[in-house]
Coordinates of N, CA, C and O in Angstrom, one line a residue:
M1 N 124.7 98.3 100.9 CA 123.6 98.0 101.6 C 123.2 99.4 102.9 O 124.5 100.4 102.7
S2 N 122.0 99.6 101.8 CA 122.0 101.1 101.8 C 121.9 101.3 103.3 O 121.7 100.1 104.7
D3 N 121.8 103.0 103.6 CA 121.1 103.0 105.0 C 119.7 102.7 105.7 O 118.7 102.9 104.4
N4 N 119.4 102.5 106.6 CA 118.5 101.4 107.5 C 117.7 102.1 108.1 O 118.0 103.2 109.2
H5 N 117.0 103.1 107.9 CA 116.6 104.3 108.7 C 115.0 103.7 109.2 O 114.0 102.6 107.9
F6 N 113.8 103.3 110.3 CA 112.8 103.0 110.8 C 112.1 104.5 110.7 O 110.9 104.6 110.5
V7 N 113.1 105.8 110.7 CA 112.1 107.3 110.6 C 112.7 107.3 108.8 O 114.1 108.1 108.7
P8 N 112.0 107.8 107.7 CA 112.3 108.6 106.6 C 113.2 109.8 106.8 O 112.9 110.3 107.7
Q9 N 114.1 109.4 106.0 CA 115.0 110.9 105.8 C 114.0 112.3 105.4 O 114.3 113.1 105.9
Y10 N 113.0 111.8 105.0 CA 112.2 113.2 104.2 C 111.2 113.7 105.4 O 111.3 114.8 105.2
H11 N 111.1 112.8 106.4 CA 110.3 113.0 108.4 C 111.7 114.1 108.5 O 111.1 115.4 108.6
F12 N 112.9 113.9 108.2 CA 113.6 115.1 108.7 C 114.1 116.3 107.8 O 113.8 117.2 108.3
R13 N 113.8 115.7 107.1 CA 113.8 117.0 105.4 C 112.9 118.2 105.6 O 113.0 119.3 105.4
L14 N 111.4 117.4 106.7 CA 110.4 118.2 106.8 C 110.5 120.1 107.3 O 110.0 120.6 108.2
F15 N 111.9 119.3 108.4 CA 112.2 120.0 110.5 C 113.6 120.7 109.4 O 113.8 121.2 110.7
M16 N 113.9 120.9 108.4 CA 115.7 121.0 108.4 C 115.8 123.1 108.3 O 116.3 123.6 108.3
G17 N 114.6 123.5 108.1 CA 114.3 124.6 107.5 C 114.8 125.6 106.8 O 115.4 126.5 106.6
G18 N 115.7 125.1 105.5 CA 115.6 125.5 104.1 C 116.8 125.0 103.8 O 116.7 123.0 103.6
K19 N 116.5 124.9 102.6 CA 116.8 123.8 100.8 C 118.3 124.1 101.0 O 119.0 124.8 101.4
G20 N 119.1 122.8 101.4 CA 120.5 122.8 101.3 C 120.6 122.1 102.7 O 122.9 121.5 102.6
K21 N 120.5 122.6 104.2 CA 120.5 121.9 104.9 C 120.3 119.9 105.1 O 119.5 120.0 104.2
R22 N 121.3 120.0 105.7 CA 121.4 118.0 106.4 C 121.0 117.9 107.5 O 122.1 116.5 107.9
Y23 N 120.8 119.1 108.3 CA 120.7 118.6 110.1 C 119.7 118.8 110.9 O 119.0 120.0 109.8
I24 N 119.4 118.4 111.9 CA 118.1 119.0 111.8 C 118.7 119.5 113.7 O 119.5 118.6 114.0
H25 N 118.1 120.3 114.8 CA 118.4 120.0 116.1 C 117.8 119.4 117.2 O 116.3 118.7 115.8
L26 N 117.9 118.5 117.5 CA 117.0 117.7 118.7 C 117.3 117.5 119.8 O 118.2 117.8 120.7
A27 N 116.2 116.8 120.9 CA 116.3 116.8 122.0 C 116.4 114.8 122.7 O 115.4 114.9 121.6
R28 N 117.2 114.7 123.1 CA 117.1 113.7 123.1 C 115.9 112.8 124.7 O 115.5 113.3 125.1
R29 N 115.3 112.2 123.9 CA 113.9 111.5 125.1 C 114.3 110.8 126.5 O 113.6 111.1 127.3
D30 N 115.2 110.1 126.3 CA 116.1 109.2 127.2 C 117.1 110.2 128.1 O 117.4 109.8 129.1
G31 N 117.1 111.2 128.0 CA 117.5 111.9 128.3 C 118.9 111.4 128.4 O 119.5 112.5 129.8
S32 N 119.4 111.0 127.6 CA 120.7 110.5 128.2 C 121.5 111.3 127.3 O 121.2 111.9 126.7
C33 N 123.4 111.3 127.5 CA 123.4 112.3 126.4 C 124.1 112.1 125.1 O 124.1 110.6 125.3
F34 N 123.9 112.7 124.9 CA 123.7 112.1 122.8 C 124.9 112.8 122.4 O 126.1 111.7 121.7
A35 N 125.8 114.7 122.0 CA 126.4 114.7 122.5 C 127.5 115.3 123.6 O 127.2 116.4 124.0
H36 N 128.9 115.8 123.8 CA 129.3 115.4 124.9 C 128.5 116.0 126.0 O 128.6 117.8 126.3
G37 N 126.9 115.0 126.6 CA 126.7 115.1 127.7 C 125.8 116.4 127.5 O 125.1 116.2 128.6
R38 N 125.2 116.6 126.4 CA 124.1 117.1 126.2 C 122.8 116.9 125.9 O 122.8 115.9 124.8
R39 N 121.4 116.9 126.6 CA 120.2 116.3 126.1 C 119.6 117.4 124.7 O 119.1 116.7 123.9
F40 N 120.0 118.6 124.4 CA 119.8 119.0 123.6 C 120.8 119.1 122.8 O 121.9 119.9 122.9
V41 N 120.8 119.1 121.1 CA 121.4 119.0 120.3 C 121.6 119.6 118.3 O 120.2 120.0 118.2
R42 N 122.6 120.7 119.3 CA 121.7 121.8 117.6 C 123.2 121.2 116.4 O 123.6 120.7 117.1
I43 N 122.1 121.0 115.3 CA 123.0 121.1 114.3 C 123.3 119.3 114.3 O 124.6 119.0 114.3
A44 N 122.5 118.3 114.1 CA 122.3 116.6 114.8 C 122.1 116.3 112.8 O 121.4 115.7 112.4
P45 N 123.3 115.8 112.4 CA 123.0 115.1 110.4 C 121.8 114.0 110.6 O 121.3 113.1 111.7
I46 N 120.5 114.6 109.8 CA 120.1 113.7 109.5 C 120.0 112.4 109.1 O 119.7 111.3 109.7
K47 N 121.6 111.9 108.5 CA 121.6 110.6 108.4 C 122.0 109.7 109.4 O 121.9 108.6 109.3
D48 N 122.1 110.6 110.6 CA 123.0 109.3 112.0 C 121.3 109.4 112.4 O 121.1 108.0 113.6
Q49 N 120.1 110.1 112.4 CA 119.1 110.0 113.1 C 118.1 108.4 113.3 O 118.2 108.0 111.5
C50 N 118.1 107.7 113.4 CA 116.9 106.5 113.8 C 117.4 105.7 112.4 O 116.7 105.2 112.1
A51 N 118.6 105.5 112.6 CA 119.3 104.4 111.4 C 120.6 103.4 112.1 O 121.0 103.3 111.7
P52 N 120.2 102.7 113.0 CA 120.4 101.5 113.5 C 121.3 100.8 112.5 O 120.4 100.1 111.6
H53 N 122.1 99.8 112.9 CA 123.1 99.5 111.4 C 122.7 98.3 111.8 O 121.9 97.4 111.9
N54 N 122.3 97.7 110.1 CA 121.4 96.9 109.8 C 120.2 96.4 110.0 O 120.1 95.3 110.6
F55 N 119.4 98.1 110.9 CA 118.1 97.4 111.3 C 116.8 96.6 110.4 O 116.3 95.6 110.8
Y56 N 117.1 96.7 109.0 CA 116.3 95.7 108.2 C 116.9 94.5 107.5 O 116.2 93.2 107.5
G57 N 118.6 94.2 107.3 CA 118.9 93.1 107.1 C 118.7 91.8 105.8 O 119.3 92.0 105.5
S58 N 118.3 93.5 105.3 CA 118.1 92.3 103.6 C 117.8 94.6 102.6 O 116.8 94.5 102.9
E59 N 119.1 93.9 101.8 CA 118.9 94.9 100.5 C 117.8 94.7 100.4 O 116.6 96.1 99.4
R60 N 117.1 93.3 100.1 CA 115.3 92.9 99.0 C 114.4 94.2 99.6 O 113.6 95.0 99.2
V61 N 114.1 94.3 101.8 CA 113.2 95.0 102.1 C 113.6 96.4 102.1 O 112.8 97.4 102.1
E62 N 114.8 97.0 102.4 CA 115.7 98.2 102.0 C 114.7 99.1 100.9 O 114.1 99.9 100.2
S63 N 115.1 97.8 99.0 CA 114.4 98.5 98.3 C 113.2 99.0 98.2 O 112.5 99.9 97.2
W64 N 112.4 97.9 98.7 CA 110.9 97.8 98.6 C 110.6 99.5 99.4 O 109.0 99.7 98.8
L65 N 110.7 99.4 100.3 CA 110.5 100.5 101.1 C 111.2 102.3 100.6 O 110.7 102.8 100.6
G66 N 112.4 101.9 100.0 CA 112.6 103.6 98.8 C 111.5 103.4 98.2 O 111.1 104.3 97.8
T67 N 110.7 102.2 97.4 CA 109.6 102.2 96.4 C 108.9 103.3 97.3 O 108.3 104.6 96.1
L68 N 108.4 102.4 98.5 CA 107.4 103.2 99.4 C 107.3 104.8 99.6 O 106.4 105.6 99.5
E69 N 108.3 104.6 100.0 CA 108.5 106.3 100.5 C 108.8 107.0 99.5 O 108.7 108.4 99.2
N70 N 109.1 106.5 98.0 CA 109.7 107.7 97.0 C 107.5 108.0 97.0 O 107.3 109.2 96.1
R71 N 106.5 107.4 97.2 CA 105.3 107.4 96.7 C 104.5 108.3 98.1 O 104.1 109.3 97.5
H72 N 105.6 108.1 99.1 CA 105.1 109.1 100.3 C 105.3 110.4 100.5 O 105.1 111.1 101.1
S73 N 106.6 111.0 100.1 CA 107.4 111.7 100.1 C 106.7 112.9 99.7 O 105.9 113.5 100.5
P74 N 106.1 113.0 98.5 CA 105.6 113.5 97.8 C 103.8 113.7 98.2 O 103.2 115.1 98.8
V75 N 103.4 113.3 99.7 CA 102.2 113.2 99.8 C 102.5 114.2 101.5 O 101.5 114.9 101.7
Y76 N 103.4 113.6 101.6 CA 103.6 114.6 103.4 C 103.5 116.0 102.9 O 102.8 117.1 103.4
R77 N 104.6 115.9 101.9 CA 104.9 117.3 101.0 C 103.1 118.2 101.0 O 103.0 119.3 101.6
A78 N 102.2 117.7 100.5 CA 100.9 118.1 100.0 C 100.0 118.5 101.3 O 99.6 119.2 101.8
V79 N 100.5 117.6 102.7 CA 99.5 117.8 103.7 C 100.1 119.3 104.0 O 99.5 119.5 104.9
I80 N 101.8 119.8 104.3 CA 102.5 121.0 104.9 C 101.8 121.8 104.4 O 101.9 122.9 104.7
D81 N 102.0 121.4 102.8 CA 100.7 122.8 101.6 C 100.1 123.3 101.8 O 99.4 124.7 101.9
I82 N 98.6 122.5 102.2 CA 98.0 122.4 102.5 C 98.0 123.4 103.7 O 97.2 124.4 103.7
A83 N 98.1 122.7 104.7 CA 98.6 123.0 105.8 C 98.7 124.8 106.6 O 98.3 125.2 106.7
W84 N 99.6 124.9 105.4 CA 100.0 126.3 105.4 C 99.8 127.0 104.5 O 99.6 128.6 104.0
G85 N 98.7 126.4 103.6 CA 97.7 127.4 103.3 C 98.2 127.8 101.6 O 98.0 128.7 100.8
A86 N 99.8 126.4 101.2 CA 99.9 127.2 99.7 C 99.5 126.4 99.3 O 99.9 126.4 97.6
R87 N 98.4 125.7 99.4 CA 97.7 124.1 97.9 C 96.2 125.3 98.7 O 95.9 124.7 100.2
T88 N 94.8 125.2 97.8 CA 93.6 125.3 97.9 C 92.8 124.1 97.9 O 92.1 124.1 98.0
T89 N 93.3 123.2 96.9 CA 92.9 122.1 97.0 C 93.6 120.9 98.3 O 94.4 120.6 98.6
T90 N 91.8 119.7 98.3 CA 92.4 118.6 98.7 C 93.3 117.8 98.3 O 93.3 117.6 97.1
L91 N 93.6 116.8 99.3 CA 94.3 115.6 98.9 C 93.6 114.8 97.3 O 92.2 114.6 97.9
S92 N 93.9 114.4 96.5 CA 92.7 113.3 95.8 C 93.1 112.4 96.2 O 93.1 111.6 97.8
D93 N 91.9 111.1 95.9 CA 91.7 109.8 96.2 C 92.5 109.7 97.0 O 94.1 107.9 97.5
E94 N 94.2 109.1 95.5 CA 95.2 108.4 95.4 C 96.4 109.0 96.3 O 97.3 108.3 97.4
E95 N 96.1 110.6 96.5 CA 97.3 110.6 97.9 C 96.6 110.7 99.4 O 96.7 109.5 99.6
D96 N 95.2 110.5 99.5 CA 94.2 109.9 100.4 C 95.6 108.6 100.9 O 95.6 108.2 101.8
Y97 N 95.2 107.8 99.7 CA 95.5 106.2 99.8 C 97.3 106.6 100.6 O 97.4 105.7 101.3
H98 N 97.6 107.1 99.9 CA 99.6 106.7 99.5 C 100.0 107.7 101.4 O 100.4 106.8 101.5
L99 N 99.0 109.1 101.9 CA 98.7 109.0 102.7 C 98.8 108.1 103.6 O 99.5 108.2 105.4
R100 N 97.0 107.3 103.8 CA 96.8 106.4 105.1 C 98.0 105.4 104.7 O 98.4 104.5 106.0
E101 N 98.9 104.8 104.2 CA 99.3 103.6 104.0 C 101.1 104.1 104.5 O 101.5 103.5 105.2
A102 N 101.5 105.5 104.0 CA 102.7 106.1 104.8 C 101.9 106.0 106.3 O 103.4 105.4 106.9
I103 N 101.2 106.2 106.9 CA 100.8 106.1 108.3 C 101.0 104.5 108.9 O 102.1 104.5 109.6
L104 N 100.3 104.1 107.9 CA 100.4 102.6 108.5 C 101.9 101.9 108.4 O 102.6 101.1 109.8
L105 N 102.6 102.0 107.1 CA 103.7 101.6 107.3 C 104.7 102.2 108.1 O 105.6 101.4 108.8
Q106 N 104.7 103.6 108.8 CA 105.8 104.2 109.6 C 105.6 103.2 111.1 O 106.2 103.4 111.6
R107 N 104.0 103.2 111.4 CA 103.2 102.9 112.3 C 103.8 101.5 113.0 O 104.7 100.7 114.1
V108 N 104.2 100.0 111.3 CA 104.7 99.2 112.3 C 106.8 98.6 112.1 O 107.3 97.9 112.3
R109 N 107.4 100.3 111.5 CA 108.2 99.8 111.6 C 109.2 100.4 112.0 O 111.1 100.1 111.5
T110 N 109.0 100.9 113.5 CA 110.0 101.3 114.5 C 109.8 99.5 114.6 O 109.5 98.8 115.3
P111 N 111.3 100.1 116.2 CA 111.5 99.2 116.5 C 111.2 98.4 117.5 O 111.3 97.3 117.7
S112 N 110.1 99.5 118.7 CA 109.8 98.9 119.4 C 108.4 97.9 119.4 O 107.9 96.9 119.7
H113 N 108.1 98.1 117.6 CA 106.7 97.2 116.7 C 107.6 96.0 116.9 O 107.1 95.0 116.6
A114 N 108.9 96.3 115.8 CA 109.9 95.1 115.5 C 110.1 93.8 116.6 O 109.2 92.6 116.8
S115 N 109.5 94.4 118.0 CA 109.8 94.0 119.1 C 108.9 92.9 119.4 O 109.1 91.9 120.3
V116 N 108.0 93.8 119.8 CA 106.7 93.5 119.7 C 105.9 92.5 118.8 O 105.3 91.1 119.2
R117 N 106.3 92.4 117.4 CA 106.1 91.3 116.7 C 106.9 90.2 117.0 O 106.7 88.7 116.6
A118 N 108.4 90.2 116.6 CA 108.8 89.4 117.6 C 108.3 88.5 118.8 O 108.4 87.3 118.2
S119 N 108.0 89.0 120.1 CA 107.3 88.5 120.7 C 106.2 87.4 120.8 O 105.9 85.9 120.5
S120 N 105.5 87.9 119.6 CA 104.3 87.3 119.1 C 104.4 86.0 118.1 O 103.9 85.3 118.4
Y121 N 105.6 86.1 117.2 CA 105.7 85.5 116.5 C 106.8 84.2 117.6 O 106.3 83.0 117.3
T122 N 107.1 84.8 118.6 CA 107.7 83.5 119.8 C 106.9 82.7 120.4 O 106.5 81.4 120.7
Q123 N 105.6 82.7 120.7 CA 104.6 83.1 120.8 C 103.3 82.0 120.6 O 103.2 80.3 121.2
M124 N 103.3 82.2 119.0 CA 103.1 81.8 118.6 C 103.5 80.5 118.1 O 102.9 79.2 118.3
A125 N 104.9 80.7 117.9 CA 105.8 79.1 117.1 C 105.8 77.7 118.9 O 105.7 76.8 118.6
L126 N 105.9 79.1 119.9 CA 106.1 78.3 121.0 C 105.0 76.9 120.8 O 104.1 76.0 121.3
H127 N 103.3 78.0 120.9 CA 102.1 77.0 121.4 C 101.9 76.0 119.9 O 101.2 75.0 120.0
T128 N 102.2 76.2 118.9 CA 102.5 75.2 117.9 C 102.8 73.9 118.3 O 102.6 72.8 117.9
Y129 N 104.2 74.3 118.9 CA 104.8 72.5 119.2 C 104.3 72.5 120.0 O 104.3 70.9 120.0
C130 N 104.1 72.8 120.7 CA 103.3 72.1 121.8 C 102.1 71.4 121.3 O 101.8 70.3 122.4
D131 N 101.8 72.4 120.6 CA 100.6 71.4 120.2 C 100.5 70.0 119.4 O 99.9 68.7 119.6
Y132 N 101.6 70.6 118.5 CA 102.9 69.4 117.8 C 102.8 68.0 119.5 O 102.9 66.8 119.2
L133 N 104.0 68.6 120.0 CA 104.4 67.9 121.2 C 103.1 66.8 121.4 O 103.5 65.6 121.7
R134 N 102.2 67.5 121.7 CA 101.2 66.6 122.4 C 100.7 65.6 121.5 O 99.7 64.8 121.9
T135 N 100.9 65.3 120.3 CA 100.2 64.9 119.0 C 101.3 63.9 119.1 O 100.7 62.1 118.6
L136 N 102.2 63.7 119.9 CA 103.0 62.4 119.6 C 103.2 61.0 120.3 O 101.8 61.1 121.5
S137 N 103.2 59.9 119.9 CA 103.2 59.2 120.9 C 103.9 59.2 121.9 O 105.3 59.5 122.2
T138 N 103.5 58.4 123.4 CA 104.0 59.0 124.6 C 105.4 57.2 124.8 O 106.0 57.9 126.1
T139 N 105.3 56.8 123.8 CA 106.0 55.5 123.8 C 106.7 55.6 122.6 O 106.5 56.4 121.4
L140 N 108.5 55.5 123.3 CA 109.2 55.3 121.9 C 109.5 54.2 121.6 O 109.5 52.6 122.2

């Protein structure tokens, strides 16, 4: 099983500060101790960030996400290049499409969204089951 990141590692690579570095500096939002009681952490490996064990639970899903991320990574780099003046042309229609796709995908692949989605599916299943029970005969 490959690493299951709900934030793709290429997002973190945009903030690594140089080629060859495989770490970022981070601050815990929840205020909990991350390493040795520190809220702010220098040199945190990107490999360990936003990667709960077996988050997607399927190599097939992971492979599909990898395919999409291969399309999205260059678009994020293009946006940064445009913002910093390294690129003078706007995004092509295809790049614009992939950027929108990447944003939508990132929005729905977080743990909080998974929790909301699971709750919605549970509610729908319970409603459907109640409707089914109402159709049954009251005599056995």
